[in-house]
PDB file of C-alpha atoms in Angstrom:
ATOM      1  CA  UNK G   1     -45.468  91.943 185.439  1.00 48.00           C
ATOM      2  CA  UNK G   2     -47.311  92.782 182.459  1.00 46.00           C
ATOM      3  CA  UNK G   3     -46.798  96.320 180.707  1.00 46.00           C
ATOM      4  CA  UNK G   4     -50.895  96.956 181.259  1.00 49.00           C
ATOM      5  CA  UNK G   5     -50.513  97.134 185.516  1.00 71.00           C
ATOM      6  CA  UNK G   6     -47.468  98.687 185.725  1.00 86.00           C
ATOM      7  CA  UNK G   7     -46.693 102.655 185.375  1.00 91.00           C
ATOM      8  CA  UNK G   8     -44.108 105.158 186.308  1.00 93.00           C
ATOM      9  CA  UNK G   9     -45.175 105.499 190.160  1.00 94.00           C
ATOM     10  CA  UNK G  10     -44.928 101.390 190.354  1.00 95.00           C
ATOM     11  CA  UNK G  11     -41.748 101.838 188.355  1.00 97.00           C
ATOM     12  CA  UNK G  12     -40.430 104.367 190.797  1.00 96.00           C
ATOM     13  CA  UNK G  13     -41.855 102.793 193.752  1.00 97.00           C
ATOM     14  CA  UNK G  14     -40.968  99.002 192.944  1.00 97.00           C
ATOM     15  CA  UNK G  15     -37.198 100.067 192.155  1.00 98.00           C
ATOM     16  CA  UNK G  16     -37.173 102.085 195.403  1.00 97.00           C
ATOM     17  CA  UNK G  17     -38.584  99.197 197.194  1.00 97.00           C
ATOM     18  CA  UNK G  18     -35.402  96.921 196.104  1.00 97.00           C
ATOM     19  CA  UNK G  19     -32.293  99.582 195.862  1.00 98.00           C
ATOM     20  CA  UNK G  20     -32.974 102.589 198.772  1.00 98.00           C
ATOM     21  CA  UNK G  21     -32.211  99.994 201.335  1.00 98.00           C
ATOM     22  CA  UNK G  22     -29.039  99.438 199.400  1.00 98.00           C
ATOM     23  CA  UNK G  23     -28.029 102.772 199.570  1.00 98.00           C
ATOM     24  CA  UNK G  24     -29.331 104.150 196.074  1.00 98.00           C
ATOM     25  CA  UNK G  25     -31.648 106.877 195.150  1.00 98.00           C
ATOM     26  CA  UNK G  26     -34.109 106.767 191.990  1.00 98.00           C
ATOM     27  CA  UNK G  27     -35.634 109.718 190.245  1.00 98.00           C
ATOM     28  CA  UNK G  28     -37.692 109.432 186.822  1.00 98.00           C
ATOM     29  CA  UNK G  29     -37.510 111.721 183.838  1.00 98.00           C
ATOM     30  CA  UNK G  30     -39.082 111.385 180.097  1.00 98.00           C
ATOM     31  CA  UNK G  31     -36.953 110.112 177.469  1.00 98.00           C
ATOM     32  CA  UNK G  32     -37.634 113.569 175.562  1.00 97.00           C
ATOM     33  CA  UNK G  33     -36.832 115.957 178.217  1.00 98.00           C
ATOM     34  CA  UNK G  34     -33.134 114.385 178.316  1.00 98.00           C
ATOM     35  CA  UNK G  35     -32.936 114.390 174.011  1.00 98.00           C
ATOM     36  CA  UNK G  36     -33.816 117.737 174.134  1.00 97.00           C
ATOM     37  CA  UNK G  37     -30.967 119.606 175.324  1.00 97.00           C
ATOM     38  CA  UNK G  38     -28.624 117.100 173.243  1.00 97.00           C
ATOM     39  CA  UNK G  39     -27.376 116.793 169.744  1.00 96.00           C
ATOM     40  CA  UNK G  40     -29.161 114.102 167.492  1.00 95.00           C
ATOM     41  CA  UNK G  41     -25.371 112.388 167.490  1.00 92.00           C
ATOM     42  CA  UNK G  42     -25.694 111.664 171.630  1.00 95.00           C
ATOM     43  CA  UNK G  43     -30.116 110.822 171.611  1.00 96.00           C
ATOM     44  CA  UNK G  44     -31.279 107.772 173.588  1.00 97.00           C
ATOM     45  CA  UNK G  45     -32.692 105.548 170.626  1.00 97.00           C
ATOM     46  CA  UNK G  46     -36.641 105.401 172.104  1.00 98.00           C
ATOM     47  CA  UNK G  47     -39.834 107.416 171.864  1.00 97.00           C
ATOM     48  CA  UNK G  48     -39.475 111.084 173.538  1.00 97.00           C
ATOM     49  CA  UNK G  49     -42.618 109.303 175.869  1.00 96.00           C
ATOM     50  CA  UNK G  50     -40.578 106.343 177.090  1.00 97.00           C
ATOM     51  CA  UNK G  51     -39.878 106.831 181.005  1.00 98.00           C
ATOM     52  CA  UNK G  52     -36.189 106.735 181.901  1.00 98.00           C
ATOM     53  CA  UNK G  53     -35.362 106.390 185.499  1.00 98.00           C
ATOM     54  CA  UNK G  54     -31.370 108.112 186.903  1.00 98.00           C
ATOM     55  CA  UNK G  55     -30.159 105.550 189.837  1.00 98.00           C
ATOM     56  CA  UNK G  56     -27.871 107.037 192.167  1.00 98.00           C
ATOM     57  CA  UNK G  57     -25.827 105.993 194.917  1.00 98.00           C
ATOM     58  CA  UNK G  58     -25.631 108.017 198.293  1.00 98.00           C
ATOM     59  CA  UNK G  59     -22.839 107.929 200.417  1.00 98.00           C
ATOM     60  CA  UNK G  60     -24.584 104.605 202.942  1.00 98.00           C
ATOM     61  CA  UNK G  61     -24.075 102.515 199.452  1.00 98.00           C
ATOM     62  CA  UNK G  62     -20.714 101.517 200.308  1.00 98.00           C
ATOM     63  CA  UNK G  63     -20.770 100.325 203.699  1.00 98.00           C
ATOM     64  CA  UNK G  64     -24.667  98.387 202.676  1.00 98.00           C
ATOM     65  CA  UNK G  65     -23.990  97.383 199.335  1.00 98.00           C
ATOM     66  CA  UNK G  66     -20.624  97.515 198.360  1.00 97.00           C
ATOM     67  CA  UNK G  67     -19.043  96.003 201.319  1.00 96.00           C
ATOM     68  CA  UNK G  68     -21.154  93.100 201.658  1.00 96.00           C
ATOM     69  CA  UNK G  69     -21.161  92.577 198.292  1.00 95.00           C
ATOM     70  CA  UNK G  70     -17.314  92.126 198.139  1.00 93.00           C
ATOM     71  CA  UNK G  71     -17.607  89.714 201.444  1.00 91.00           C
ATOM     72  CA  UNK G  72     -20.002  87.640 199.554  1.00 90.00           C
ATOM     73  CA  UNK G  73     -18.972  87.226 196.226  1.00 82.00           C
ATOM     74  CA  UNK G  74     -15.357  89.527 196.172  1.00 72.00           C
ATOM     75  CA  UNK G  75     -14.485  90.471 192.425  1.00 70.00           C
ATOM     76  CA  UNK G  76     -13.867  89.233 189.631  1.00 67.00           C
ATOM     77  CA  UNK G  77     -10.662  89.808 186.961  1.00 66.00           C
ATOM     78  CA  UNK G  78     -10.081  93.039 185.848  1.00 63.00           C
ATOM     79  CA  UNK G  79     -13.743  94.801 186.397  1.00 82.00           C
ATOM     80  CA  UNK G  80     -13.962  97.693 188.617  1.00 91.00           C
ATOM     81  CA  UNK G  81     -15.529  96.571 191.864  1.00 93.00           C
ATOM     82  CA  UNK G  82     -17.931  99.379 192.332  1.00 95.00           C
ATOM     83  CA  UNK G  83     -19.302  98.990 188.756  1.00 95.00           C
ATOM     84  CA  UNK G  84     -19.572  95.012 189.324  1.00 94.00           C
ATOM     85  CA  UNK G  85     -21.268  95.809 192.743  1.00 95.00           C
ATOM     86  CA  UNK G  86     -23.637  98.539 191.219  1.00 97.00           C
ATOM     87  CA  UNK G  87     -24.492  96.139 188.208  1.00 97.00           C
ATOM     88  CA  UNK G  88     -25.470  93.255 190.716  1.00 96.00           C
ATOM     89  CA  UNK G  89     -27.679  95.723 192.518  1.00 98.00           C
ATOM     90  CA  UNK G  90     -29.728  96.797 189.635  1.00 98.00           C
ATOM     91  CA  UNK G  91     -29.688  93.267 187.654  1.00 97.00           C
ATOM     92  CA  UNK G  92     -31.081  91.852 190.783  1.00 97.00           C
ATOM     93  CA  UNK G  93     -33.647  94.374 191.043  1.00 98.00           C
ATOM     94  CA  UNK G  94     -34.615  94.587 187.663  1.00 98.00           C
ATOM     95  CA  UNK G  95     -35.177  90.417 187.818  1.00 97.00           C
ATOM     96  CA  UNK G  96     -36.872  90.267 190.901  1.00 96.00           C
ATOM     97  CA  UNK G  97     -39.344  92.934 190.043  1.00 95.00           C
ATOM     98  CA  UNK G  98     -39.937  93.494 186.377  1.00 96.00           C
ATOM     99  CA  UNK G  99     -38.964  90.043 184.914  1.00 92.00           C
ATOM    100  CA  UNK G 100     -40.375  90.236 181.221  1.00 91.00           C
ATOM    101  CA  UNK G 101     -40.171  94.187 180.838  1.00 94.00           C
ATOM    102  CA  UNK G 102     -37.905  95.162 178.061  1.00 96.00           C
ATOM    103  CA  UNK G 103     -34.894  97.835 179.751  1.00 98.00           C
ATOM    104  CA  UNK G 104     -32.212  99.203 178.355  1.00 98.00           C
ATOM    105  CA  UNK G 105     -29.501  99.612 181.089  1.00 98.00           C
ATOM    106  CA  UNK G 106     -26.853 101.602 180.553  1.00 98.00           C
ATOM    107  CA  UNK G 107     -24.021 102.530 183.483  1.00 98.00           C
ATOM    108  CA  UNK G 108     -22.011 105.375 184.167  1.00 97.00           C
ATOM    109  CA  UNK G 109     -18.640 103.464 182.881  1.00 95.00           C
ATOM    110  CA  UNK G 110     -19.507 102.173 179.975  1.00 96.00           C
ATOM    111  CA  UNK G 111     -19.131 103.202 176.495  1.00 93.00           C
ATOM    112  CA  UNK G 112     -20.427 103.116 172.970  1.00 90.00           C
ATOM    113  CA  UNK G 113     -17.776 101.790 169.917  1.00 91.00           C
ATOM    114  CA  UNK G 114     -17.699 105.824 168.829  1.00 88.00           C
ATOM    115  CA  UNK G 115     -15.977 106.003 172.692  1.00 91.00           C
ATOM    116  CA  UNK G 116     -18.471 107.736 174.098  1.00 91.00           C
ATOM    117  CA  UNK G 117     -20.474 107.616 177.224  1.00 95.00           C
ATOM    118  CA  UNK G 118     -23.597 105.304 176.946  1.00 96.00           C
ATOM    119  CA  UNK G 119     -25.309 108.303 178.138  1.00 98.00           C
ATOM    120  CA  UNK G 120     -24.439 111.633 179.703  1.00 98.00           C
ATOM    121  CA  UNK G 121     -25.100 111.233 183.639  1.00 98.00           C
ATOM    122  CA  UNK G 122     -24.849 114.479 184.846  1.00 98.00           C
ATOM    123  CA  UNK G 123     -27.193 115.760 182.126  1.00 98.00           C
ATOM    124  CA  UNK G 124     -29.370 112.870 183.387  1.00 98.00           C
ATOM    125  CA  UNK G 125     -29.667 113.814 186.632  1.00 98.00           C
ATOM    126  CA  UNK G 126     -30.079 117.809 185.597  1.00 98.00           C
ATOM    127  CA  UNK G 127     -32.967 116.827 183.177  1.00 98.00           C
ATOM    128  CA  UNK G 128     -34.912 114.466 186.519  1.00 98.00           C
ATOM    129  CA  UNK G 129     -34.897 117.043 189.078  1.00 98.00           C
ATOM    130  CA  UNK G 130     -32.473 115.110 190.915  1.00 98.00           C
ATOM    131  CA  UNK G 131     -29.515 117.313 191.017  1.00 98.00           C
ATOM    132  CA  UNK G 132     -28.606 120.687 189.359  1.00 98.00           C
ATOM    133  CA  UNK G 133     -25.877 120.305 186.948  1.00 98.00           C
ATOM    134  CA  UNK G 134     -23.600 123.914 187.156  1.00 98.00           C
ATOM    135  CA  UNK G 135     -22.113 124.426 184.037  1.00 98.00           C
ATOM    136  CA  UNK G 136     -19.327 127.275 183.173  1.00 97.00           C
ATOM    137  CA  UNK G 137     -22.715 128.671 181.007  1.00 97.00           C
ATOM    138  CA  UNK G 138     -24.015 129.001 184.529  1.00 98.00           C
ATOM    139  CA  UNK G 139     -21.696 131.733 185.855  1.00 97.00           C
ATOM    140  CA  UNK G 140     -22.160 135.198 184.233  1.00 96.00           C
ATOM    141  CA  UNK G 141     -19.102 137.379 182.636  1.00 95.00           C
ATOM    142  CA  UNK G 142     -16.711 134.592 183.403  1.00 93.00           C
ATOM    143  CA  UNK G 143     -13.607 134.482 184.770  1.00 95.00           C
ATOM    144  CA  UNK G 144     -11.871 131.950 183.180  1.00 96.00           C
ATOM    145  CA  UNK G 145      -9.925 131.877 179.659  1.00 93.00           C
ATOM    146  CA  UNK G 146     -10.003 128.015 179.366  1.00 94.00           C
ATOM    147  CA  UNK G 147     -12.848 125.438 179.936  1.00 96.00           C
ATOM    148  CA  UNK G 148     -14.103 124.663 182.915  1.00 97.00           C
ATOM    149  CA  UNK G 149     -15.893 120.920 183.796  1.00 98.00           C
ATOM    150  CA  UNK G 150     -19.381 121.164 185.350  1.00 98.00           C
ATOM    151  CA  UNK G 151     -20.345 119.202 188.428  1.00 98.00           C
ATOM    152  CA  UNK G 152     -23.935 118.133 189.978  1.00 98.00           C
ATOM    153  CA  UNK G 153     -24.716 119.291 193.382  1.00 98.00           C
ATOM    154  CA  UNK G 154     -27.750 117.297 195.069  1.00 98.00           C
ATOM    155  CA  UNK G 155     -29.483 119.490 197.362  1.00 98.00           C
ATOM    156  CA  UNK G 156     -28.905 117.350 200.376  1.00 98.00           C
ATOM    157  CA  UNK G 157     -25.933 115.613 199.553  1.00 98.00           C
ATOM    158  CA  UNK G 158     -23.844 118.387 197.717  1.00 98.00           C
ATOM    159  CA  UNK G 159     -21.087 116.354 196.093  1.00 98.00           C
ATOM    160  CA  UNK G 160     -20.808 113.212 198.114  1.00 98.00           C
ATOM    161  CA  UNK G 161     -23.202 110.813 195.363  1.00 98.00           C
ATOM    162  CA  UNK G 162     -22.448 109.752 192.510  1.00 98.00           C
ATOM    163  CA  UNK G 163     -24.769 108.786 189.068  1.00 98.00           C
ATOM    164  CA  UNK G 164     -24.865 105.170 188.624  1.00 98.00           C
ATOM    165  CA  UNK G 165     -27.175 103.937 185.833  1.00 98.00           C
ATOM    166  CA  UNK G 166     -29.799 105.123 183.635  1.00 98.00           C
ATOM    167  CA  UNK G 167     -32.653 102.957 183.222  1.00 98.00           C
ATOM    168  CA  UNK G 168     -35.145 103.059 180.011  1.00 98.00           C
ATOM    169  CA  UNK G 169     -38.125 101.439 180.381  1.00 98.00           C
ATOM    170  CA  UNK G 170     -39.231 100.963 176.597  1.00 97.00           C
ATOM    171  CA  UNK G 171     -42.813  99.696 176.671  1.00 96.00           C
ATOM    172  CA  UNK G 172     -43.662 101.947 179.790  1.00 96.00           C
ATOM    173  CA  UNK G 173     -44.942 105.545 178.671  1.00 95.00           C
ATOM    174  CA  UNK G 174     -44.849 108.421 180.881  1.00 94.00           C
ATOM    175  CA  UNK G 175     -47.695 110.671 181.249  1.00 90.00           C
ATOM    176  CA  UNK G 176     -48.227 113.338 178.524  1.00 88.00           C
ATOM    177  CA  UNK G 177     -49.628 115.848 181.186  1.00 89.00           C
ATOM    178  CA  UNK G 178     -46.162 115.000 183.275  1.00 91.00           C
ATOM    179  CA  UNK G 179     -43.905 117.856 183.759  1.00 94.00           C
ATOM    180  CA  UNK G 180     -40.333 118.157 183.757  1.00 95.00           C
ATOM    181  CA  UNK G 181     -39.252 119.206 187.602  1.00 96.00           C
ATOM    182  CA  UNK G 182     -36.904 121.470 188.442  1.00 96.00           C
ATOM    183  CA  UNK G 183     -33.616 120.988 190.009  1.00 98.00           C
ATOM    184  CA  UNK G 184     -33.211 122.625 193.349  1.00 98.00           C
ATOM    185  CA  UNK G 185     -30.530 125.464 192.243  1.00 98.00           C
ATOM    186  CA  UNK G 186     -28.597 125.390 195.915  1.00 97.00           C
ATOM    187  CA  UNK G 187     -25.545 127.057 194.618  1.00 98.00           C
ATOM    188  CA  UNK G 188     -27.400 130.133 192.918  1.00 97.00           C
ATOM    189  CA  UNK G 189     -24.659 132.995 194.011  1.00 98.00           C
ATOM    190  CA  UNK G 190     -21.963 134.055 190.921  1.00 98.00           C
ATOM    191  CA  UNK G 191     -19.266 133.810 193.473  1.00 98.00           C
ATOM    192  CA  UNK G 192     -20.324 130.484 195.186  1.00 98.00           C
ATOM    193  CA  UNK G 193     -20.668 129.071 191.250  1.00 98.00           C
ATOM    194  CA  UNK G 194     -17.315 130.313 190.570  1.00 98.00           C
ATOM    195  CA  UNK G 195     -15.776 128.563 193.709  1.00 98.00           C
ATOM    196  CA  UNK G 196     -17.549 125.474 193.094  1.00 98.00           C
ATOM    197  CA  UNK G 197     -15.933 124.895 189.445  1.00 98.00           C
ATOM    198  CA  UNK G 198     -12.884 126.136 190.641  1.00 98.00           C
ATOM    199  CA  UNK G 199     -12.921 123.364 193.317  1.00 98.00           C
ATOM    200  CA  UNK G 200     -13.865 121.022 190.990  1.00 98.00           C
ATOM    201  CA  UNK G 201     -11.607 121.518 188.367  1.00 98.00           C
ATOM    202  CA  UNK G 202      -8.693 122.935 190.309  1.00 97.00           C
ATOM    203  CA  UNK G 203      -8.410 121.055 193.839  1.00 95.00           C
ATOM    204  CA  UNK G 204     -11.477 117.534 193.114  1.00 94.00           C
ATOM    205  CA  UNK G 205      -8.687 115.969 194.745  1.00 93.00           C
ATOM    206  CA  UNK G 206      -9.521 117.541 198.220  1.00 94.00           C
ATOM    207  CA  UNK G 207     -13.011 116.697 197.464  1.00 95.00           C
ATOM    208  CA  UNK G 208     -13.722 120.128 198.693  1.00 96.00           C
ATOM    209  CA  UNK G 209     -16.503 120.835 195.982  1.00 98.00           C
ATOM    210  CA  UNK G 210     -18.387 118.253 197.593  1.00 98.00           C
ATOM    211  CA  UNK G 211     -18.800 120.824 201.089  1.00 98.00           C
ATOM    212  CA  UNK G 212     -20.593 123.183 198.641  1.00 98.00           C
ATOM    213  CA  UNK G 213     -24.045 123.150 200.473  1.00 97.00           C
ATOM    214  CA  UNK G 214     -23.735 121.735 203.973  1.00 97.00           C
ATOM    215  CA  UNK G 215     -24.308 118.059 203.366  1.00 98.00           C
ATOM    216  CA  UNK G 216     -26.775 115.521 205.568  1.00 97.00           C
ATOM    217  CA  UNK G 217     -24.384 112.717 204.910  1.00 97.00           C
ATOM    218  CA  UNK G 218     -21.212 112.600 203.677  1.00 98.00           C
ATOM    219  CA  UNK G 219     -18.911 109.487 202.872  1.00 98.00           C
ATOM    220  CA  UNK G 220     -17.354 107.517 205.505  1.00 97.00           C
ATOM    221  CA  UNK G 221     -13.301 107.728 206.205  1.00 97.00           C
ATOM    222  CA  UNK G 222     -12.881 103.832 204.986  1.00 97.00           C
ATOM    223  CA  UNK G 223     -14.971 105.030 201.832  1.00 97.00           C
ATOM    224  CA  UNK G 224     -12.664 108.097 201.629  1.00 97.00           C
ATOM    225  CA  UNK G 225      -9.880 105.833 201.573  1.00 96.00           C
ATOM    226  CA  UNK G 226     -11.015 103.639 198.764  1.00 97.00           C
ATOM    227  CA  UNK G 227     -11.988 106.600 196.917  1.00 96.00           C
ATOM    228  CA  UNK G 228      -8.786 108.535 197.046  1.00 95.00           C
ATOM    229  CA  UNK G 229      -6.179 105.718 196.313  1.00 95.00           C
ATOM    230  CA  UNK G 230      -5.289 105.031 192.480  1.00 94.00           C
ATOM    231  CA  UNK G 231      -8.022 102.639 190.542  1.00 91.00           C
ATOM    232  CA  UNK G 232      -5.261 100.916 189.756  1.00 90.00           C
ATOM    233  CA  UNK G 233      -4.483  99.987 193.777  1.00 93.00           C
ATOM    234  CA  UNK G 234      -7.976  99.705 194.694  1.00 92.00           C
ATOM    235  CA  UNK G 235      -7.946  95.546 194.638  1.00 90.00           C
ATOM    236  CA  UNK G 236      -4.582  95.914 196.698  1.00 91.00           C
ATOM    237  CA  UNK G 237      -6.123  98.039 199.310  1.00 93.00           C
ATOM    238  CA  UNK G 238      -9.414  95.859 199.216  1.00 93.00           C
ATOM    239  CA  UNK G 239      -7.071  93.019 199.883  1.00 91.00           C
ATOM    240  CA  UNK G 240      -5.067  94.624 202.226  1.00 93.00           C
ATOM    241  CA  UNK G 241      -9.102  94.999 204.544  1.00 93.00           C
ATOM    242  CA  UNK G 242      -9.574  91.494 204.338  1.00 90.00           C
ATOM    243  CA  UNK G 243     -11.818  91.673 201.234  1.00 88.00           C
ATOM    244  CA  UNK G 244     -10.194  90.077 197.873  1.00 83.00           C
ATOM    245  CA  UNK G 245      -8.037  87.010 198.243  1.00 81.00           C
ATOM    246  CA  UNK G 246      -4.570  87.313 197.834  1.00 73.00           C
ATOM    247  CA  UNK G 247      -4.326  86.334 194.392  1.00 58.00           C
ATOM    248  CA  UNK G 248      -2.761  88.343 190.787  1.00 49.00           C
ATOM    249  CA  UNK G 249      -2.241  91.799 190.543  1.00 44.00           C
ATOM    250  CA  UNK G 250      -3.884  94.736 190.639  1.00 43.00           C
ATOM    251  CA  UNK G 251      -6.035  95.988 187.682  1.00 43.00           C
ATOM    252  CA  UNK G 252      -5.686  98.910 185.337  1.00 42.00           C
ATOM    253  CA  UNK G 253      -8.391 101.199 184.930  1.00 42.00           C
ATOM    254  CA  UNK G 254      -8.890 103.471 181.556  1.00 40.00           C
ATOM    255  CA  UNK G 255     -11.031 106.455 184.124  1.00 40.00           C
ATOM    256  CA  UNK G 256      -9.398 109.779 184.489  1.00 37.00           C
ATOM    257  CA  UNK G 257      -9.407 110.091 188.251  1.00 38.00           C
ATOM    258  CA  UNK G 258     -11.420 113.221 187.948  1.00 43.00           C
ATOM    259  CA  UNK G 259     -13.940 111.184 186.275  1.00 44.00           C
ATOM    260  CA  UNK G 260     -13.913 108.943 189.155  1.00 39.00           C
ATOM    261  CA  UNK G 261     -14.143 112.022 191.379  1.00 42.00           C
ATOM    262  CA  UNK G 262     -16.916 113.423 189.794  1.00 46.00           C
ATOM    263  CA  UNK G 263     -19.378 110.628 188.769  1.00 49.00           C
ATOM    264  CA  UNK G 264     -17.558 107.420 189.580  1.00 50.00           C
ATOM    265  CA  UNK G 265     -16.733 108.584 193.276  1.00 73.00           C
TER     266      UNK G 265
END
């Protein structure tokens, strides 16, 4: 498709098209409006005008992407399944749809040589409306002597999504009259910020953070399951449903399990 017909609503709509039926959500936000609360050391190298879209998967990705994709095609070495699954989504979107546009793709696991994330995800999904990032910043006269990790909160979904992928689109330009939308502050009580970072730094493993706003879907118990076992016994469970053949040993993985519990999970 040539860069002169296409724009961000047949960006949005076109990627929507190919990955809500899998389970994913898609939410555009200017290049700019992401450097701009970020040191020149962490930037996304394109014009402040480039359009940028945050992909993220709702709790139905598992059982219509993720499962089929492992009875198709199962896994392969040492990757993470999820990430493979999530990459084949988007790659297959991205070539069915905008073969010849120049995107840089950049997922929620991978990093840069410096060991840093390719880009932040949660301040992704702040900056496009599509979830409000609560920071310890966000809780007045704080509580706490030590730091405290933030968490996103969708507004329907509370905890139970997770950021996937950020997408720039480098020839597509977003409207200069566009402007940045707000996140939907559903946690906006001192007490009910408090007790979500407490949650989510204290007890993630309950997943209780996630219940912060009363969610319309949450994950299923199978996804649960996959979710709260070790990365490094995922490919033994997986095998254990029927889903890997019975071959090696289970992979390593370098994530922090509250990294997986927080954008991974």
């Amino acid at each position: 498709m040539a860069t002169s017909t296409i724009d961000e609503k047949t960006v949005k709509d076109l990627l929507a098209d190919g990955l809500s039926k899998l389970g994913f959500e898609v939410y555009t936000l200017k290049v700019g409006w992401y450097n701009s609360v970020l040191p020149p050391k962490l930037h996304l190298p394109h014009p402040d005008d480039c359009l940028a879209v945050v992909v993220l998967s709702t709790p139905s990705m598992f059982e219509k992407a993720f499962l089929p994709f492992l009875e198709e095609r199962g896994s392969q070495g040492l990757s993470d399944p999820i990430d493979l699954c999530v990459k084949h989504c988007v790659t297959s979107v991205l070539s069915q749809k905008f073969a010849g546009q120049k995107v840089d793709v950049r997922y929620d696991y991978e990093l840069l040589p410096s060991r840093k994330p390719k880009f932040l995800a949660q301040t992704a999904a702040h900056m496009s409306g599509a979830a409000f990032y609560y920071q310890q910043s966000d809780v007045s006269d704080q509580p706490w002597a030590s730091k405290m990790f933030g968490v996103c909160v969708h507004p329907r979904l509370g905890g139970w999504f997770a950021i996937r992928a950020l997408l720039v689109f480098q020839d597509i330009k977003m409207n200069p009259e566009e402007l940045q939308p707000e996140p939907r502050d559903c946690v906006p009580s001192r007490e009910a910020r408090i007790r979500l970072l407490e949650d989510f730094n204290f007890r993630w493993q309950d997943w209780s953070y996630r219940n912060i706003v009363t969610p319309t879907e949450t994950y299923s118990q199978k996804q649960q399951d996959y979710f709260a076992t070790p990365p490094a016994q995922r490919h033994a469970l997986l095998r254990s449903w029927g889903l890997l053949p019975e071959l090696g040993d289970a992979p390593s993985h370098n994530s922090s399990e509250q990294a997986q519990a927080n954008g991974h999970g």
